[in-house]
GROMACS .gro file of C-alpha atoms in nm:
model
  196
    1MET     CA    1  -4.804  -8.266   1.039
    2SER     CA    2  -4.967  -7.935   1.128
    3ALA     CA    3  -5.051  -7.700   0.841
    4MET     CA    4  -4.906  -7.350   0.830
    5ARG     CA    5  -5.163  -7.081   0.901
    6PRO     CA    6  -5.257  -6.899   0.576
    7GLU     CA    7  -5.163  -6.562   0.726
    8LEU     CA    8  -4.811  -6.682   0.811
    9ASN     CA    9  -4.776  -6.855   0.476
   10SER     CA   10  -4.879  -6.530   0.306
   11LEU     CA   11  -4.623  -6.335   0.512
   12LEU     CA   12  -4.340  -6.572   0.419
   13GLU     CA   13  -4.448  -6.577   0.052
   14SER     CA   14  -4.449  -6.196   0.052
   15LEU     CA   15  -4.093  -6.190   0.185
   16ARG     CA   16  -3.986  -6.455  -0.068
   17ALA     CA   17  -4.134  -6.249  -0.356
   18LYS     CA   18  -3.969  -5.930  -0.233
   19ILE     CA   19  -3.631  -6.103  -0.207
   20ARG     CA   20  -3.662  -6.228  -0.565
   21SER     CA   21  -3.766  -5.883  -0.686
   22TYR     CA   22  -3.471  -5.721  -0.505
   23VAL     CA   23  -3.229  -5.977  -0.653
   24LEU     CA   24  -3.366  -5.925  -1.005
   25ILE     CA   25  -3.346  -5.545  -0.989
   26GLU     CA   26  -3.003  -5.529  -0.823
   27GLY     CA   27  -2.854  -5.805  -1.042
   28SER     CA   28  -2.987  -5.654  -1.366
   29ALA     CA   29  -2.856  -5.311  -1.267
   30ILE     CA   30  -2.511  -5.455  -1.192
   31VAL     CA   31  -2.504  -5.629  -1.531
   32LEU     CA   32  -2.612  -5.309  -1.712
   33ALA     CA   33  -2.362  -5.095  -1.519
   34SER     CA   34  -2.083  -5.341  -1.603
   35LEU     CA   35  -2.185  -5.330  -1.969
   36GLY     CA   36  -2.169  -4.950  -1.958
   37VAL     CA   37  -1.821  -4.957  -1.802
   38LEU     CA   38  -1.700  -5.202  -2.068
   39PHE     CA   39  -1.847  -4.982  -2.343
   40TRP     CA   40  -1.654  -4.679  -2.218
   41LEU     CA   41  -1.340  -4.888  -2.172
   42SER     CA   42  -1.355  -5.013  -2.532
   43PHE     CA   43  -1.437  -4.662  -2.656
   44GLY     CA   44  -1.142  -4.515  -2.468
   45ILE     CA   45  -0.896  -4.784  -2.579
   46ASP     CA   46  -0.999  -4.742  -2.941
   47HIS     CA   47  -0.960  -4.363  -2.934
   48ALA     CA   48  -0.631  -4.375  -2.742
   49TRP     CA   49  -0.487  -4.632  -2.984
   50PHE     CA   50  -0.589  -4.427  -3.288
   51TRP     CA   51  -0.453  -4.108  -3.131
   52MET     CA   52  -0.114  -4.274  -3.064
   53SER     CA   53  -0.073  -4.478  -3.384
   54SER     CA   54  -0.324  -4.340  -3.638
   55LEU     CA   55  -0.425  -4.703  -3.697
   56GLU     CA   56  -0.731  -4.910  -3.624
   57LEU     CA   57  -0.714  -5.160  -3.341
   58PRO     CA   58  -0.629  -5.509  -3.468
   59ALA     CA   59  -0.939  -5.715  -3.547
   60TRP     CA   60  -0.818  -5.999  -3.324
   61PHE     CA   61  -0.802  -5.760  -3.027
   62ARG     CA   62  -1.153  -5.629  -3.087
   63ALA     CA   63  -1.295  -5.979  -3.140
   64GLY     CA   64  -1.120  -6.099  -2.824
   65PHE     CA   65  -1.260  -5.803  -2.631
   66ASP     CA   66  -1.610  -5.889  -2.755
   67VAL     CA   67  -1.569  -6.250  -2.641
   68ILE     CA   68  -1.453  -6.130  -2.297
   69VAL     CA   69  -1.753  -5.894  -2.273
   70VAL     CA   70  -2.000  -6.170  -2.363
   71ALA     CA   71  -1.836  -6.412  -2.116
   72ALA     CA   72  -1.838  -6.146  -1.842
   73MET     CA   73  -2.206  -6.067  -1.901
   74VAL     CA   74  -2.302  -6.436  -1.892
   75PHE     CA   75  -2.100  -6.482  -1.572
   76LEU     CA   76  -2.257  -6.177  -1.407
   77LEU     CA   77  -2.608  -6.282  -1.511
   78MET     CA   78  -2.551  -6.632  -1.373
   79THR     CA   79  -2.398  -6.517  -1.042
   80TRP     CA   80  -2.595  -6.199  -0.968
   81VAL     CA   81  -2.932  -6.306  -1.105
   82GLY     CA   82  -2.962  -6.673  -1.203
   83LEU     CA   83  -2.806  -6.849  -0.906
   84ARG     CA   84  -2.951  -6.606  -0.654
   85MET     CA   85  -3.302  -6.641  -0.802
   86ALA     CA   86  -3.274  -7.021  -0.812
   87ARG     CA   87  -3.197  -7.043  -0.440
   88GLY     CA   88  -3.466  -7.208  -0.237
   89PHE     CA   89  -3.594  -6.992   0.045
   90ARG     CA   90  -3.712  -7.230   0.313
   91ALA     CA   91  -3.984  -7.114   0.549
   92ARG     CA   92  -3.754  -7.154   0.851
   93ALA     CA   93  -3.483  -6.934   0.696
   94LEU     CA   94  -3.738  -6.666   0.604
   95ALA     CA   95  -3.882  -6.676   0.955
   96LEU     CA   96  -3.534  -6.626   1.101
   97VAL     CA   97  -3.481  -6.320   0.877
   98LEU     CA   98  -3.805  -6.168   1.006
   99GLU     CA   99  -3.722  -6.259   1.366
  100LYS     CA  100  -3.387  -6.084   1.336
  101ARG     CA  101  -3.541  -5.768   1.187
  102PHE     CA  102  -3.841  -5.758   1.419
  103PRO     CA  103  -3.733  -5.851   1.774
  104GLU     CA  104  -4.089  -5.797   1.893
  105LEU     CA  105  -4.176  -6.136   1.738
  106ASN     CA  106  -3.978  -6.284   2.027
  107ASP     CA  107  -3.914  -6.622   1.857
  108ARG     CA  108  -4.287  -6.680   1.813
  109LEU     CA  109  -4.270  -6.687   1.432
  110ILE     CA  110  -3.993  -6.946   1.421
  111THR     CA  111  -4.182  -7.150   1.682
  112ALA     CA  112  -4.499  -7.138   1.468
  113VAL     CA  113  -4.306  -7.238   1.154
  114GLU     CA  114  -4.129  -7.524   1.328
  115PHE     CA  115  -4.460  -7.638   1.476
  116ALA     CA  116  -4.620  -7.637   1.130
  117GLU     CA  117  -4.325  -7.830   0.983
  118SER     CA  118  -4.300  -8.086   1.263
  119ARG     CA  119  -4.454  -8.429   1.234
  120GLU     CA  120  -4.512  -8.459   1.604
  121ASN     CA  121  -4.814  -8.354   1.802
  122PRO     CA  122  -4.765  -8.177   2.135
  123GLU     CA  123  -4.720  -8.424   2.419
  124SER     CA  124  -4.995  -8.273   2.630
  125GLU     CA  125  -5.315  -8.082   2.587
  126LEU     CA  126  -5.156  -7.789   2.770
  127GLY     CA  127  -4.858  -7.792   2.533
  128GLY     CA  128  -5.094  -7.790   2.235
  129ALA     CA  129  -5.290  -7.499   2.382
  130MET     CA  130  -4.967  -7.303   2.441
  131LEU     CA  131  -4.850  -7.364   2.085
  132ASN     CA  132  -5.187  -7.260   1.947
  133ARG     CA  133  -5.174  -6.943   2.156
  134THR     CA  134  -4.822  -6.869   2.024
  135VAL     CA  135  -4.946  -6.914   1.667
  136GLU     CA  136  -5.242  -6.684   1.732
  137ASP     CA  137  -5.011  -6.419   1.882
  138VAL     CA  138  -4.770  -6.429   1.591
  139VAL     CA  139  -5.053  -6.416   1.335
  140HIS     CA  140  -5.176  -6.100   1.506
  141ALA     CA  141  -4.822  -5.950   1.524
  142ALA     CA  142  -4.749  -6.040   1.161
  143GLN     CA  143  -5.027  -5.814   1.037
  144LYS     CA  144  -4.835  -5.510   1.165
  145LEU     CA  145  -4.495  -5.596   1.015
  146ASP     CA  146  -4.340  -5.371   0.752
  147VAL     CA  147  -4.180  -5.648   0.543
  148PRO     CA  148  -4.003  -5.415   0.293
  149SER     CA  149  -3.804  -5.264   0.580
  150VAL     CA  150  -3.614  -5.594   0.604
  151PHE     CA  151  -3.397  -5.487   0.310
  152ASP     CA  152  -3.095  -5.262   0.304
  153ARG     CA  153  -3.176  -5.080  -0.018
  154GLY     CA  154  -2.839  -4.901  -0.032
  155PRO     CA  155  -2.661  -5.155  -0.257
  156MET     CA  156  -2.958  -5.175  -0.493
  157ARG     CA  157  -2.983  -4.794  -0.514
  158LYS     CA  158  -2.610  -4.768  -0.595
  159ALA     CA  159  -2.638  -5.033  -0.866
  160VAL     CA  160  -2.948  -4.874  -1.023
  161THR     CA  161  -2.795  -4.524  -1.006
  162SER     CA  162  -2.470  -4.645  -1.166
  163ALA     CA  163  -2.659  -4.823  -1.444
  164ALA     CA  164  -2.877  -4.514  -1.507
  165VAL     CA  165  -2.579  -4.274  -1.514
  166LEU     CA  166  -2.382  -4.498  -1.752
  167ALA     CA  167  -2.686  -4.551  -1.978
  168ALA     CA  168  -2.751  -4.175  -1.983
  169SER     CA  169  -2.387  -4.107  -2.073
  170ILE     CA  170  -2.406  -4.348  -2.368
  171VAL     CA  171  -2.736  -4.196  -2.485
  172GLY     CA  172  -2.575  -3.852  -2.446
  173LEU     CA  173  -2.285  -3.962  -2.665
  174ALA     CA  174  -2.529  -4.097  -2.925
  175VAL     CA  175  -2.712  -3.762  -2.933
  176ALA     CA  176  -2.404  -3.538  -2.920
  177ASN     CA  177  -2.171  -3.735  -3.149
  178GLN     CA  178  -2.340  -3.994  -3.366
  179GLN     CA  179  -2.024  -4.038  -3.573
  180ALA     CA  180  -1.822  -4.146  -3.268
  181LEU     CA  181  -2.084  -4.405  -3.179
  182ALA     CA  182  -2.096  -4.526  -3.540
  183THR     CA  183  -1.717  -4.562  -3.537
  184TRP     CA  184  -1.737  -4.768  -3.218
  185ARG     CA  185  -2.013  -4.984  -3.369
  186ASP     CA  186  -1.807  -5.047  -3.683
  187SER     CA  187  -1.506  -5.128  -3.469
  188PHE     CA  188  -1.642  -5.356  -3.196
  189LEU     CA  189  -1.973  -5.484  -3.330
  190SER     CA  190  -1.919  -5.506  -3.706
  191LEU     CA  191  -1.542  -5.571  -3.670
  192HIS     CA  192  -1.460  -5.377  -3.989
  193ASP     CA  193  -1.092  -5.366  -4.082
  194GLU     CA  194  -1.110  -4.995  -4.162
  195TYR     CA  195  -1.352  -4.790  -3.958
  196TRP     CA  196  -1.175  -4.461  -3.892
   0.00000   0.00000   0.00000
């Protein structure tokens, strides 16, 4: 079995690390944005209910809402962060991603990876020389690749922006109306029977 050239291994490891970083940032932002939406939903329901009935929301409703929020956050963390981070990124799959983004590699990277992973030696001396030349060419080309450009950062930007806007709105509420936030805390976190 031929060993992967350190330069190619470093390239694939760099892509693997950037994928994990992207997944962590985007997934965490989605979880935080969802938490912000659920905060405002609970805040709005509580105020609307009190405005219509002049009564506190039933404790069972608030406790049930809390359980749903915790379950939703666990589910989102598992699906958007945990499972995506746990995925194995095989060298061949990473090479294909780079080949698709950088057509100038012209299948040389995938050839070099498959050569390194194969257990067979080239059938002829000429075949071995051609493979070695392909590996040399791709090592040289890999030094010029802009690996971060592989990613479409649009979804991550939207998730981070949404999380930041929702977090800022909650901080704004805490600064502008501490009593309203205290009422929400007594209602949904402390589950007091009388909080208005």
